[in-house]
């Protein structure tokens, strides 16, 4: 795996209705972490695994945490070495349904100015990550 690797480039209006779903274009989710994990440990996991995202330990998607968010928080004035993932702001939804039309999800991500969105199954478990190419 390489950071920010995506399988689906941006499309124009004539290829927007391809019948593909978010499941067809998603990347596998990153390593599992717990919300009680410290920011420093989570950042080490991200760097060591060479992935751009982390997911919750129980497999349910509670949000998407990126390296940029963790690194940015370490530079914050309120940061200390015991800061937990649950204590920092990160994208907590809405998430992308695995059955959603790919064109509609791409448009929704652009409106929300997201580069990546977790893809979840019908019971809320993280299946992967849908990412846009800049």
CSV table of N, CA, C and O in Angstrom, one decimal:
chain,number,residue,atom,x,y,z
A,1,UNK,N,0.8,-1.2,0.0
A,1,UNK,CA,0.0,0.0,0.0
A,1,UNK,C,0.9,1.2,0.0
A,1,UNK,O,1.9,1.3,0.7
A,2,UNK,N,0.4,2.2,-0.7
A,2,UNK,CA,1.1,3.5,-0.7
A,2,UNK,C,0.2,4.6,-0.3
A,2,UNK,O,-1.0,4.5,-0.6
A,3,UNK,N,0.6,5.7,0.4
A,3,UNK,CA,-0.2,6.7,0.8
A,3,UNK,C,-0.9,7.4,-0.4
A,3,UNK,O,-0.4,7.5,-1.5
A,4,UNK,N,-2.2,7.8,-0.2
A,4,UNK,CA,-3.0,8.5,-1.1
A,4,UNK,C,-3.2,7.8,-2.5
A,4,UNK,O,-3.4,8.4,-3.5
A,5,UNK,N,-3.1,6.5,-2.5
A,5,UNK,CA,-3.3,5.7,-3.7
A,5,UNK,C,-4.8,5.6,-3.9
A,5,UNK,O,-5.5,5.3,-3.0
A,6,UNK,N,-5.2,5.9,-5.1
A,6,UNK,CA,-6.6,5.8,-5.4
A,6,UNK,C,-6.8,5.0,-6.7
A,6,UNK,O,-5.9,4.9,-7.5
A,7,UNK,N,-8.0,4.4,-6.9
A,7,UNK,CA,-8.2,3.6,-8.1
A,7,UNK,C,-9.1,4.3,-9.1
A,7,UNK,O,-9.3,3.9,-10.2
A,8,UNK,N,-9.7,5.4,-8.6
A,8,UNK,CA,-10.7,6.1,-9.5
A,8,UNK,C,-10.4,7.5,-9.7
A,8,UNK,O,-10.5,8.3,-8.8
A,9,UNK,N,-10.0,7.9,-10.9
A,9,UNK,CA,-9.8,9.3,-11.2
A,9,UNK,C,-11.0,10.1,-11.4
A,9,UNK,O,-12.1,9.5,-11.5
A,10,UNK,N,-10.9,11.4,-11.4
A,10,UNK,CA,-12.1,12.3,-11.6
A,10,UNK,C,-12.6,12.0,-13.0
A,10,UNK,O,-11.9,11.8,-13.9
A,11,UNK,N,-14.0,12.1,-13.1
A,11,UNK,CA,-14.6,11.9,-14.4
A,11,UNK,C,-15.3,13.1,-14.8
A,11,UNK,O,-15.7,13.9,-14.0
A,12,UNK,N,-15.6,13.2,-16.1
A,12,UNK,CA,-16.4,14.3,-16.6
A,12,UNK,C,-17.9,13.8,-16.6
A,12,UNK,O,-18.2,12.7,-16.3
A,13,UNK,N,-18.8,14.7,-17.0
A,13,UNK,CA,-20.2,14.5,-17.0
A,13,UNK,C,-20.6,13.3,-17.9
A,13,UNK,O,-21.6,12.6,-17.5
A,14,UNK,N,-20.0,13.1,-19.0
A,14,UNK,CA,-20.4,12.1,-19.9
A,14,UNK,C,-20.1,10.7,-19.4
A,14,UNK,O,-20.8,9.7,-19.7
A,15,UNK,N,-19.2,10.5,-18.4
A,15,UNK,CA,-18.9,9.2,-17.9
A,15,UNK,C,-19.3,9.1,-16.4
A,15,UNK,O,-19.1,8.1,-15.8
A,16,UNK,N,-20.1,10.0,-15.9
A,16,UNK,CA,-20.5,10.0,-14.5
A,16,UNK,C,-21.5,8.9,-14.2
A,16,UNK,O,-21.5,8.4,-13.1
A,17,UNK,N,-22.3,8.5,-15.1
A,17,UNK,CA,-23.3,7.4,-14.8
A,17,UNK,C,-22.8,6.1,-15.4
A,17,UNK,O,-23.2,5.6,-16.5
A,18,UNK,N,-21.9,5.4,-14.7
A,18,UNK,CA,-21.3,4.2,-15.2
A,18,UNK,C,-21.8,3.0,-14.6
A,18,UNK,O,-21.5,1.9,-15.0
A,19,UNK,N,-22.7,3.1,-13.5
A,19,UNK,CA,-23.2,2.0,-12.8
A,19,UNK,C,-22.3,1.5,-11.8
A,19,UNK,O,-22.6,0.5,-11.1
A,20,UNK,N,-21.1,2.1,-11.6
A,20,UNK,CA,-20.2,1.6,-10.6
A,20,UNK,C,-20.6,2.2,-9.2
A,20,UNK,O,-21.3,3.2,-9.1
A,21,UNK,N,-20.3,1.4,-8.2
A,21,UNK,CA,-20.6,1.8,-6.8
A,21,UNK,C,-19.3,2.2,-6.1
A,21,UNK,O,-18.2,1.9,-6.6
A,22,UNK,N,-19.5,2.7,-4.9
A,22,UNK,CA,-18.3,3.1,-4.1
A,22,UNK,C,-17.5,1.8,-3.8
A,22,UNK,O,-16.3,1.9,-3.7
A,23,UNK,N,-18.1,0.7,-3.6
A,23,UNK,CA,-17.4,-0.6,-3.3
A,23,UNK,C,-16.4,-0.9,-4.5
A,23,UNK,O,-15.4,-1.4,-4.3
A,24,UNK,N,-16.8,-0.5,-5.7
A,24,UNK,CA,-16.0,-0.8,-6.9
A,24,UNK,C,-14.7,0.0,-6.9
A,24,UNK,O,-13.7,-0.4,-7.6
A,25,UNK,N,-14.7,1.1,-6.3
A,25,UNK,CA,-13.6,2.0,-6.4
A,25,UNK,C,-12.8,2.3,-5.1
A,25,UNK,O,-11.8,3.0,-5.1
A,26,UNK,N,-13.2,1.6,-4.0
A,26,UNK,CA,-12.6,1.9,-2.7
A,26,UNK,C,-11.3,1.2,-2.6
A,26,UNK,O,-11.0,0.2,-3.2
A,27,UNK,N,-10.4,1.8,-1.7
A,27,UNK,CA,-9.2,1.1,-1.3
A,27,UNK,C,-9.5,0.4,0.1
A,27,UNK,O,-10.4,0.8,0.8
A,28,UNK,N,-8.6,-0.5,0.4
A,28,UNK,CA,-8.8,-1.2,1.7
A,28,UNK,C,-8.6,-0.2,2.8
A,28,UNK,O,-7.7,0.7,2.7
A,29,UNK,N,-9.3,-0.3,4.0
A,29,UNK,CA,-9.0,0.6,5.1
A,29,UNK,C,-7.7,0.3,5.7
A,29,UNK,O,-7.1,-0.7,5.6
A,30,UNK,N,-7.2,1.3,6.5
A,30,UNK,CA,-5.9,1.2,7.2
A,30,UNK,C,-6.0,0.3,8.4
A,30,UNK,O,-7.0,-0.3,8.7
A,31,UNK,N,-4.9,0.3,9.1
A,31,UNK,CA,-4.8,-0.6,10.4
A,31,UNK,C,-5.9,-0.1,11.4
A,31,UNK,O,-6.4,1.0,11.4
A,32,UNK,N,-6.2,-1.1,12.3
A,32,UNK,CA,-7.2,-0.8,13.3
A,32,UNK,C,-6.6,-0.1,14.5
A,32,UNK,O,-5.5,-0.5,14.9
A,33,UNK,N,-7.3,0.9,15.0
A,33,UNK,CA,-6.9,1.6,16.2
A,33,UNK,C,-8.0,1.8,17.2
A,33,UNK,O,-9.2,1.7,16.7
A,34,UNK,N,-7.8,2.1,18.4
A,34,UNK,CA,-8.8,2.3,19.4
A,34,UNK,C,-8.8,3.8,19.7
A,34,UNK,O,-7.8,4.5,19.6
A,35,UNK,N,-10.0,4.4,20.0
A,35,UNK,CA,-10.1,5.8,20.3
A,35,UNK,C,-9.3,6.2,21.5
A,35,UNK,O,-9.1,7.4,21.8
A,36,UNK,N,-8.9,5.2,22.4
A,36,UNK,CA,-8.1,5.5,23.6
A,36,UNK,C,-6.6,5.6,23.3
A,36,UNK,O,-5.9,6.0,24.2
A,37,UNK,N,-6.2,5.3,22.1
A,37,UNK,CA,-4.8,5.3,21.7
A,37,UNK,C,-4.4,6.8,21.7
A,37,UNK,O,-5.1,7.7,21.3
A,38,UNK,N,-3.1,7.0,22.1
A,38,UNK,CA,-2.6,8.4,22.0
A,38,UNK,C,-2.3,8.8,20.6
A,38,UNK,O,-2.1,8.0,19.7
A,39,UNK,N,-2.3,10.1,20.4
A,39,UNK,CA,-2.0,10.7,19.1
A,39,UNK,C,-0.6,10.2,18.6
A,39,UNK,O,-0.4,9.8,17.4
A,40,UNK,N,0.4,10.2,19.5
A,40,UNK,CA,1.7,9.8,19.1
A,40,UNK,C,1.8,8.4,18.6
A,40,UNK,O,2.4,8.1,17.6
A,41,UNK,N,1.1,7.5,19.3
A,41,UNK,CA,1.1,6.0,18.9
A,41,UNK,C,0.3,5.9,17.6
A,41,UNK,O,0.8,5.2,16.7
A,42,UNK,N,-0.8,6.6,17.4
A,42,UNK,CA,-1.5,6.5,16.2
A,42,UNK,C,-0.7,7.0,15.0
A,42,UNK,O,-0.7,6.4,13.9
A,43,UNK,N,0.0,8.1,15.2
A,43,UNK,CA,0.9,8.6,14.2
A,43,UNK,C,2.0,7.6,13.8
A,43,UNK,O,2.3,7.4,12.6
A,44,UNK,N,2.5,7.0,14.8
A,44,UNK,CA,3.6,5.9,14.5
A,44,UNK,C,3.0,4.8,13.7
A,44,UNK,O,3.6,4.3,12.8
A,45,UNK,N,1.7,4.4,14.0
A,45,UNK,CA,1.1,3.3,13.3
A,45,UNK,C,0.9,3.7,11.9
A,45,UNK,O,1.2,2.9,10.9
A,46,UNK,N,0.4,4.9,11.6
A,46,UNK,CA,0.2,5.4,10.3
A,46,UNK,C,1.5,5.4,9.5
A,46,UNK,O,1.6,5.0,8.3
A,47,UNK,N,2.6,5.9,10.1
A,47,UNK,CA,3.9,6.0,9.4
A,47,UNK,C,4.4,4.6,9.1
A,47,UNK,O,4.9,4.3,8.0
A,48,UNK,N,4.4,3.8,10.2
A,48,UNK,CA,4.9,2.4,10.0
A,48,UNK,C,4.2,1.6,9.0
A,48,UNK,O,4.8,0.8,8.3
A,49,UNK,N,2.9,1.7,8.9
A,49,UNK,CA,2.1,1.0,8.0
A,49,UNK,C,2.1,1.6,6.6
A,49,UNK,O,1.6,0.9,5.6
A,50,UNK,N,2.6,2.8,6.5
A,50,UNK,CA,2.6,3.5,5.2
A,50,UNK,C,1.2,3.6,4.5
A,50,UNK,O,1.0,3.3,3.4
A,51,UNK,N,0.2,4.0,5.4
A,51,UNK,CA,-1.1,4.2,4.9
A,51,UNK,C,-1.6,5.6,5.3
A,51,UNK,O,-1.1,6.2,6.2
A,52,UNK,N,-2.6,6.1,4.5
A,52,UNK,CA,-3.1,7.5,4.8
A,52,UNK,C,-4.2,7.5,5.8
A,52,UNK,O,-4.5,8.6,6.2
A,53,UNK,N,-4.8,6.4,6.2
A,53,UNK,CA,-6.0,6.4,7.1
A,53,UNK,C,-5.9,5.3,8.1
A,53,UNK,O,-5.3,4.3,8.0
A,54,UNK,N,-6.7,5.5,9.2
A,54,UNK,CA,-6.8,4.5,10.3
A,54,UNK,C,-8.3,4.2,10.5
A,54,UNK,O,-9.1,5.0,10.2
A,55,UNK,N,-8.6,3.0,11.0
A,55,UNK,CA,-10.0,2.7,11.3
A,55,UNK,C,-10.1,2.2,12.7
A,55,UNK,O,-9.1,1.8,13.4
A,56,UNK,N,-11.4,2.1,13.3
A,56,UNK,CA,-11.6,1.7,14.7
A,56,UNK,C,-11.3,0.3,14.9
A,56,UNK,O,-11.4,-0.6,14.0
A,57,UNK,N,-10.9,0.0,16.1
A,57,UNK,CA,-10.6,-1.4,16.5
A,57,UNK,C,-11.7,-2.4,16.3
A,57,UNK,O,-11.4,-3.6,16.0
A,58,UNK,N,-12.9,-2.0,16.5
A,58,UNK,CA,-14.0,-3.0,16.4
A,58,UNK,C,-14.5,-3.1,15.0
A,58,UNK,O,-15.4,-3.9,14.7
A,59,UNK,N,-13.9,-2.4,14.1
A,59,UNK,CA,-14.3,-2.5,12.7
A,59,UNK,C,-15.4,-1.5,12.3
A,59,UNK,O,-15.7,-1.3,11.1
A,60,UNK,N,-16.2,-1.0,13.3
A,60,UNK,CA,-17.2,0.0,13.0
A,60,UNK,C,-16.6,1.3,12.7
A,60,UNK,O,-15.6,1.7,13.3
A,61,UNK,N,-17.1,2.0,11.8
A,61,UNK,CA,-16.5,3.3,11.4
A,61,UNK,C,-17.0,4.4,12.3
A,61,UNK,O,-18.2,4.8,12.2
A,62,UNK,N,-16.1,5.0,13.1
A,62,UNK,CA,-16.5,6.2,13.9
A,62,UNK,C,-15.9,7.5,13.3
A,62,UNK,O,-16.3,8.6,13.7
A,63,UNK,N,-15.1,7.3,12.3
A,63,UNK,CA,-14.5,8.5,11.7
A,63,UNK,C,-13.2,8.1,10.9
A,63,UNK,O,-12.8,7.0,10.8
A,64,UNK,N,-12.7,9.1,10.2
A,64,UNK,CA,-11.5,9.0,9.4
A,64,UNK,C,-10.4,9.9,10.0
A,64,UNK,O,-10.6,11.1,10.1
A,65,UNK,N,-9.3,9.3,10.4
A,65,UNK,CA,-8.1,10.0,10.9
A,65,UNK,C,-7.0,9.9,9.9
A,65,UNK,O,-6.6,8.9,9.5
A,66,UNK,N,-6.4,11.1,9.6
A,66,UNK,CA,-5.3,11.1,8.6
A,66,UNK,C,-4.0,11.6,9.3
A,66,UNK,O,-4.0,12.2,10.4
A,67,UNK,N,-3.0,11.4,8.6
A,67,UNK,CA,-1.6,11.8,9.1
A,67,UNK,C,-1.6,13.3,9.3
A,67,UNK,O,-1.0,13.8,10.2
A,68,UNK,N,-2.2,14.0,8.3
A,68,UNK,CA,-2.1,15.5,8.4
A,68,UNK,C,-2.9,16.0,9.7
A,68,UNK,O,-2.4,16.9,10.3
A,69,UNK,N,-4.0,15.3,10.0
A,69,UNK,CA,-4.7,15.7,11.2
A,69,UNK,C,-3.9,15.5,12.5
A,69,UNK,O,-3.9,16.3,13.4
A,70,UNK,N,-3.3,14.3,12.5
A,70,UNK,CA,-2.5,13.9,13.7
A,70,UNK,C,-1.3,14.8,13.8
A,70,UNK,O,-1.0,15.3,14.9
A,71,UNK,N,-0.6,15.1,12.7
A,71,UNK,CA,0.6,15.9,12.7
A,71,UNK,C,0.2,17.4,13.1
A,71,UNK,O,0.9,18.0,13.9
A,72,UNK,N,-0.9,17.8,12.6
A,72,UNK,CA,-1.4,19.2,12.9
A,72,UNK,C,-1.7,19.4,14.3
A,72,UNK,O,-1.4,20.4,15.0
A,73,UNK,N,-2.3,18.3,14.9
A,73,UNK,CA,-2.7,18.4,16.3
A,73,UNK,C,-1.4,18.4,17.2
A,73,UNK,O,-1.4,19.0,18.3
A,74,UNK,N,-0.4,17.7,16.8
A,74,UNK,CA,0.8,17.7,17.7
A,74,UNK,C,1.4,19.1,17.8
A,74,UNK,O,2.1,19.4,18.8
A,75,UNK,N,1.2,19.9,16.8
A,75,UNK,CA,1.7,21.3,16.9
A,75,UNK,C,0.8,22.3,17.6
A,75,UNK,O,1.2,23.4,17.8
A,76,UNK,N,-0.4,21.8,18.0
A,76,UNK,CA,-1.3,22.6,18.7
A,76,UNK,C,-0.9,23.0,20.1
A,76,UNK,O,-0.2,22.2,20.8
A,77,UNK,N,-1.2,24.1,20.6
A,77,UNK,CA,-0.8,24.6,22.0
A,77,UNK,C,-1.4,23.7,23.1
A,77,UNK,O,-0.8,23.6,24.1
A,78,UNK,N,-2.6,23.1,22.8
A,78,UNK,CA,-3.2,22.2,23.9
A,78,UNK,C,-2.7,20.8,23.8
A,78,UNK,O,-3.2,19.9,24.6
A,79,UNK,N,-1.8,20.5,22.9
A,79,UNK,CA,-1.3,19.1,22.8
A,79,UNK,C,-0.4,18.7,24.0
A,79,UNK,O,0.4,19.5,24.5
A,80,UNK,N,-0.6,17.5,24.5
A,80,UNK,CA,0.4,16.9,25.4
A,80,UNK,C,0.5,15.4,25.0
A,80,UNK,O,-0.3,14.9,24.3
A,81,UNK,N,1.5,14.7,25.6
A,81,UNK,CA,1.8,13.3,25.1
A,81,UNK,C,0.7,12.3,25.5
A,81,UNK,O,0.8,11.2,25.1
A,82,UNK,N,-0.3,12.7,26.3
A,82,UNK,CA,-1.4,11.8,26.7
A,82,UNK,C,-2.7,12.1,25.9
A,82,UNK,O,-3.7,11.5,26.2
A,83,UNK,N,-2.6,12.9,24.9
A,83,UNK,CA,-3.8,13.2,24.1
A,83,UNK,C,-4.3,12.0,23.4
A,83,UNK,O,-3.5,11.3,22.7
A,84,UNK,N,-5.5,11.7,23.5
A,84,UNK,CA,-6.1,10.5,22.9
A,84,UNK,C,-6.8,10.8,21.6
A,84,UNK,O,-7.2,12.0,21.3
A,85,UNK,N,-7.0,9.9,20.7
A,85,UNK,CA,-7.6,10.1,19.4
A,85,UNK,C,-9.0,10.7,19.6
A,85,UNK,O,-9.5,11.5,18.9
A,86,UNK,N,-9.7,10.2,20.7
A,86,UNK,CA,-11.1,10.7,20.9
A,86,UNK,C,-11.1,12.2,21.2
A,86,UNK,O,-12.2,12.8,21.2
A,87,UNK,N,-10.0,12.7,21.6
A,87,UNK,CA,-9.9,14.1,22.0
A,87,UNK,C,-9.7,15.1,20.9
A,87,UNK,O,-9.7,16.3,21.1
A,88,UNK,N,-9.4,14.6,19.7
A,88,UNK,CA,-9.1,15.5,18.6
A,88,UNK,C,-10.2,15.5,17.6
A,88,UNK,O,-10.9,14.6,17.4
A,89,UNK,N,-10.4,16.6,16.9
A,89,UNK,CA,-11.4,16.7,15.9
A,89,UNK,C,-11.0,16.0,14.6
A,89,UNK,O,-9.9,16.1,14.1
A,90,UNK,N,-11.9,15.2,14.0
A,90,UNK,CA,-11.7,14.5,12.7
A,90,UNK,C,-13.0,14.3,12.1
A,90,UNK,O,-14.1,14.4,12.7
A,91,UNK,N,-13.0,13.9,10.8
A,91,UNK,CA,-14.2,13.7,10.1
A,91,UNK,C,-15.0,12.5,10.6
A,91,UNK,O,-14.5,11.4,10.6
A,92,UNK,N,-16.2,12.7,11.2
A,92,UNK,CA,-17.0,11.7,11.8
A,92,UNK,C,-18.3,11.4,11.0
A,92,UNK,O,-19.3,10.9,11.5
A,93,UNK,N,-18.3,11.8,9.7
A,93,UNK,CA,-19.4,11.4,8.9
A,93,UNK,C,-20.1,12.6,8.3
A,93,UNK,O,-19.7,13.8,8.6
A,94,UNK,N,-21.1,12.5,7.4
A,94,UNK,CA,-21.6,11.2,7.0
A,94,UNK,C,-20.6,10.4,6.2
A,94,UNK,O,-19.7,11.0,5.6
A,95,UNK,N,-20.8,9.1,6.2
A,95,UNK,CA,-19.9,8.2,5.4
A,95,UNK,C,-20.5,7.7,4.1
A,95,UNK,O,-21.7,7.9,3.9
A,96,UNK,N,-19.7,7.2,3.3
A,96,UNK,CA,-20.1,6.7,2.0
A,96,UNK,C,-20.7,5.2,2.1
A,96,UNK,O,-20.0,4.4,2.7
A,97,UNK,N,-21.9,5.0,1.6
A,97,UNK,CA,-22.4,3.7,1.6
A,97,UNK,C,-21.8,2.9,0.5
A,97,UNK,O,-21.5,3.4,-0.6
A,98,UNK,N,-21.5,1.6,0.7
A,98,UNK,CA,-20.8,0.8,-0.3
A,98,UNK,C,-21.7,0.6,-1.5
A,98,UNK,O,-21.2,0.4,-2.6
A,99,UNK,N,-23.0,0.7,-1.4
A,99,UNK,CA,-23.9,0.6,-2.6
A,99,UNK,C,-24.2,1.9,-3.3
A,99,UNK,O,-24.9,1.9,-4.3
A,100,UNK,N,-23.6,3.0,-2.8
A,100,UNK,CA,-23.9,4.3,-3.4
A,100,UNK,C,-23.3,4.4,-4.8
A,100,UNK,O,-22.2,3.9,-5.1
A,101,UNK,N,-24.0,5.2,-5.7
A,101,UNK,CA,-23.5,5.4,-7.0
A,101,UNK,C,-22.2,6.2,-6.9
A,101,UNK,O,-22.1,7.2,-6.2
A,102,UNK,N,-21.2,5.8,-7.6
A,102,UNK,CA,-19.9,6.4,-7.6
A,102,UNK,C,-19.9,7.9,-8.0
A,102,UNK,O,-19.3,8.7,-7.3
A,103,UNK,N,-20.6,8.2,-9.0
A,103,UNK,CA,-20.7,9.6,-9.4
A,103,UNK,C,-21.3,10.5,-8.4
A,103,UNK,O,-20.8,11.6,-8.1
A,104,UNK,N,-22.4,10.1,-7.7
A,104,UNK,CA,-23.0,10.9,-6.7
A,104,UNK,C,-22.1,11.0,-5.5
A,104,UNK,O,-22.1,12.1,-4.9
A,105,UNK,N,-21.4,10.0,-5.1
A,105,UNK,CA,-20.5,10.1,-4.0
A,105,UNK,C,-19.3,11.0,-4.3
A,105,UNK,O,-18.9,11.8,-3.4
A,106,UNK,N,-18.8,11.0,-5.5
A,106,UNK,CA,-17.7,11.9,-5.9
A,106,UNK,C,-18.2,13.3,-5.8
A,106,UNK,O,-17.5,14.2,-5.2
A,107,UNK,N,-19.4,13.6,-6.2
A,107,UNK,CA,-19.9,15.0,-6.2
A,107,UNK,C,-20.1,15.4,-4.7
A,107,UNK,O,-19.8,16.5,-4.4
A,108,UNK,N,-20.6,14.5,-3.9
A,108,UNK,CA,-20.8,14.8,-2.5
A,108,UNK,C,-19.5,15.1,-1.8
A,108,UNK,O,-19.4,16.0,-0.9
A,109,UNK,N,-18.5,14.4,-2.1
A,109,UNK,CA,-17.2,14.6,-1.5
A,109,UNK,C,-16.6,15.9,-1.9
A,109,UNK,O,-16.0,16.6,-1.1
A,110,UNK,N,-16.8,16.3,-3.2
A,110,UNK,CA,-16.3,17.6,-3.6
A,110,UNK,C,-17.0,18.7,-3.0
A,110,UNK,O,-16.4,19.8,-2.6
A,111,UNK,N,-18.3,18.6,-2.7
A,111,UNK,CA,-19.1,19.6,-2.0
A,111,UNK,C,-18.6,19.8,-0.6
A,111,UNK,O,-18.5,20.9,-0.1
A,112,UNK,N,-18.3,18.7,0.0
A,112,UNK,CA,-17.8,18.7,1.4
A,112,UNK,C,-16.3,19.0,1.5
A,112,UNK,O,-15.7,19.0,2.6
A,113,UNK,N,-15.6,19.1,0.3
A,113,UNK,CA,-14.2,19.4,0.2
A,113,UNK,C,-13.4,18.3,0.9
A,113,UNK,O,-12.4,18.5,1.6
A,114,UNK,N,-13.8,17.0,0.7
A,114,UNK,CA,-13.1,15.9,1.3
A,114,UNK,C,-12.2,15.2,0.2
A,114,UNK,O,-12.6,15.1,-1.0
A,115,UNK,N,-11.0,14.8,0.6
A,115,UNK,CA,-10.2,14.0,-0.3
A,115,UNK,C,-10.5,12.6,-0.2
A,115,UNK,O,-10.2,11.8,-1.1
A,116,UNK,N,-11.0,12.2,1.0
A,116,UNK,CA,-11.3,10.8,1.3
A,116,UNK,C,-12.5,10.6,2.1
A,116,UNK,O,-12.8,11.5,2.9
A,117,UNK,N,-13.2,9.5,2.0
A,117,UNK,CA,-14.4,9.2,2.8
A,117,UNK,C,-14.5,7.7,3.1
A,117,UNK,O,-14.3,6.9,2.2
A,118,UNK,N,-14.7,7.4,4.3
A,118,UNK,CA,-14.8,5.9,4.6
A,118,UNK,C,-16.0,5.3,3.9
A,118,UNK,O,-17.1,6.0,3.8
A,119,UNK,N,-15.9,4.1,3.5
A,119,UNK,CA,-17.0,3.3,2.8
A,119,UNK,C,-17.4,2.3,3.9
A,119,UNK,O,-16.6,1.6,4.4
A,120,UNK,N,-18.7,2.4,4.2
A,120,UNK,CA,-19.3,1.5,5.2
A,120,UNK,C,-20.3,0.6,4.6
A,120,UNK,O,-21.0,0.9,3.6
A,121,UNK,N,-20.5,-0.6,5.2
A,121,UNK,CA,-21.5,-1.6,4.8
A,121,UNK,C,-22.8,-1.2,5.5
A,121,UNK,O,-22.9,-0.2,6.2
A,122,UNK,N,-23.8,-2.0,5.3
A,122,UNK,CA,-25.2,-1.7,5.8
A,122,UNK,C,-25.2,-1.7,7.4
A,122,UNK,O,-26.1,-1.1,7.9
A,123,UNK,N,-24.3,-2.3,8.1
A,123,UNK,CA,-24.3,-2.3,9.5
A,123,UNK,C,-23.3,-1.4,10.1
A,123,UNK,O,-23.0,-1.4,11.3
A,124,UNK,N,-22.6,-0.5,9.3
A,124,UNK,CA,-21.7,0.5,9.8
A,124,UNK,C,-20.3,0.1,9.9
A,124,UNK,O,-19.5,0.8,10.4
A,125,UNK,N,-19.9,-1.1,9.4
A,125,UNK,CA,-18.6,-1.6,9.5
A,125,UNK,C,-17.7,-1.0,8.4
A,125,UNK,O,-18.2,-0.9,7.2
A,126,UNK,N,-16.5,-0.6,8.7
A,126,UNK,CA,-15.6,0.0,7.6
A,126,UNK,C,-15.2,-1.1,6.6
A,126,UNK,O,-14.7,-2.1,7.0
A,127,UNK,N,-15.5,-0.8,5.4
A,127,UNK,CA,-15.1,-1.7,4.3
A,127,UNK,C,-13.9,-1.2,3.5
A,127,UNK,O,-13.1,-2.0,3.0
A,128,UNK,N,-13.7,0.1,3.5
A,128,UNK,CA,-12.6,0.7,2.8
A,128,UNK,C,-12.7,2.2,2.8
A,128,UNK,O,-13.4,2.8,3.6
A,129,UNK,N,-11.9,2.8,1.9
A,129,UNK,CA,-11.8,4.3,1.8
A,129,UNK,C,-11.9,4.7,0.4
A,129,UNK,O,-11.2,4.1,-0.5
A,130,UNK,N,-12.8,5.6,0.1
A,130,UNK,CA,-13.0,6.2,-1.3
A,130,UNK,C,-12.2,7.5,-1.3
A,130,UNK,O,-12.4,8.4,-0.5
A,131,UNK,N,-11.2,7.6,-2.2
A,131,UNK,CA,-10.4,8.8,-2.3
A,131,UNK,C,-10.4,9.4,-3.7
A,131,UNK,O,-10.5,8.7,-4.7
A,132,UNK,N,-10.3,10.7,-3.7
A,132,UNK,CA,-10.3,11.4,-5.0
A,132,UNK,C,-8.9,11.8,-5.3
A,132,UNK,O,-8.1,12.1,-4.5
A,133,UNK,N,-8.6,11.8,-6.6
A,133,UNK,CA,-7.3,12.2,-7.1
A,133,UNK,C,-7.4,13.7,-7.3
A,133,UNK,O,-8.4,14.2,-7.9
A,134,UNK,N,-6.5,14.5,-6.7
A,134,UNK,CA,-6.6,16.0,-6.8
A,134,UNK,C,-6.5,16.5,-8.2
A,134,UNK,O,-6.0,15.9,-9.1
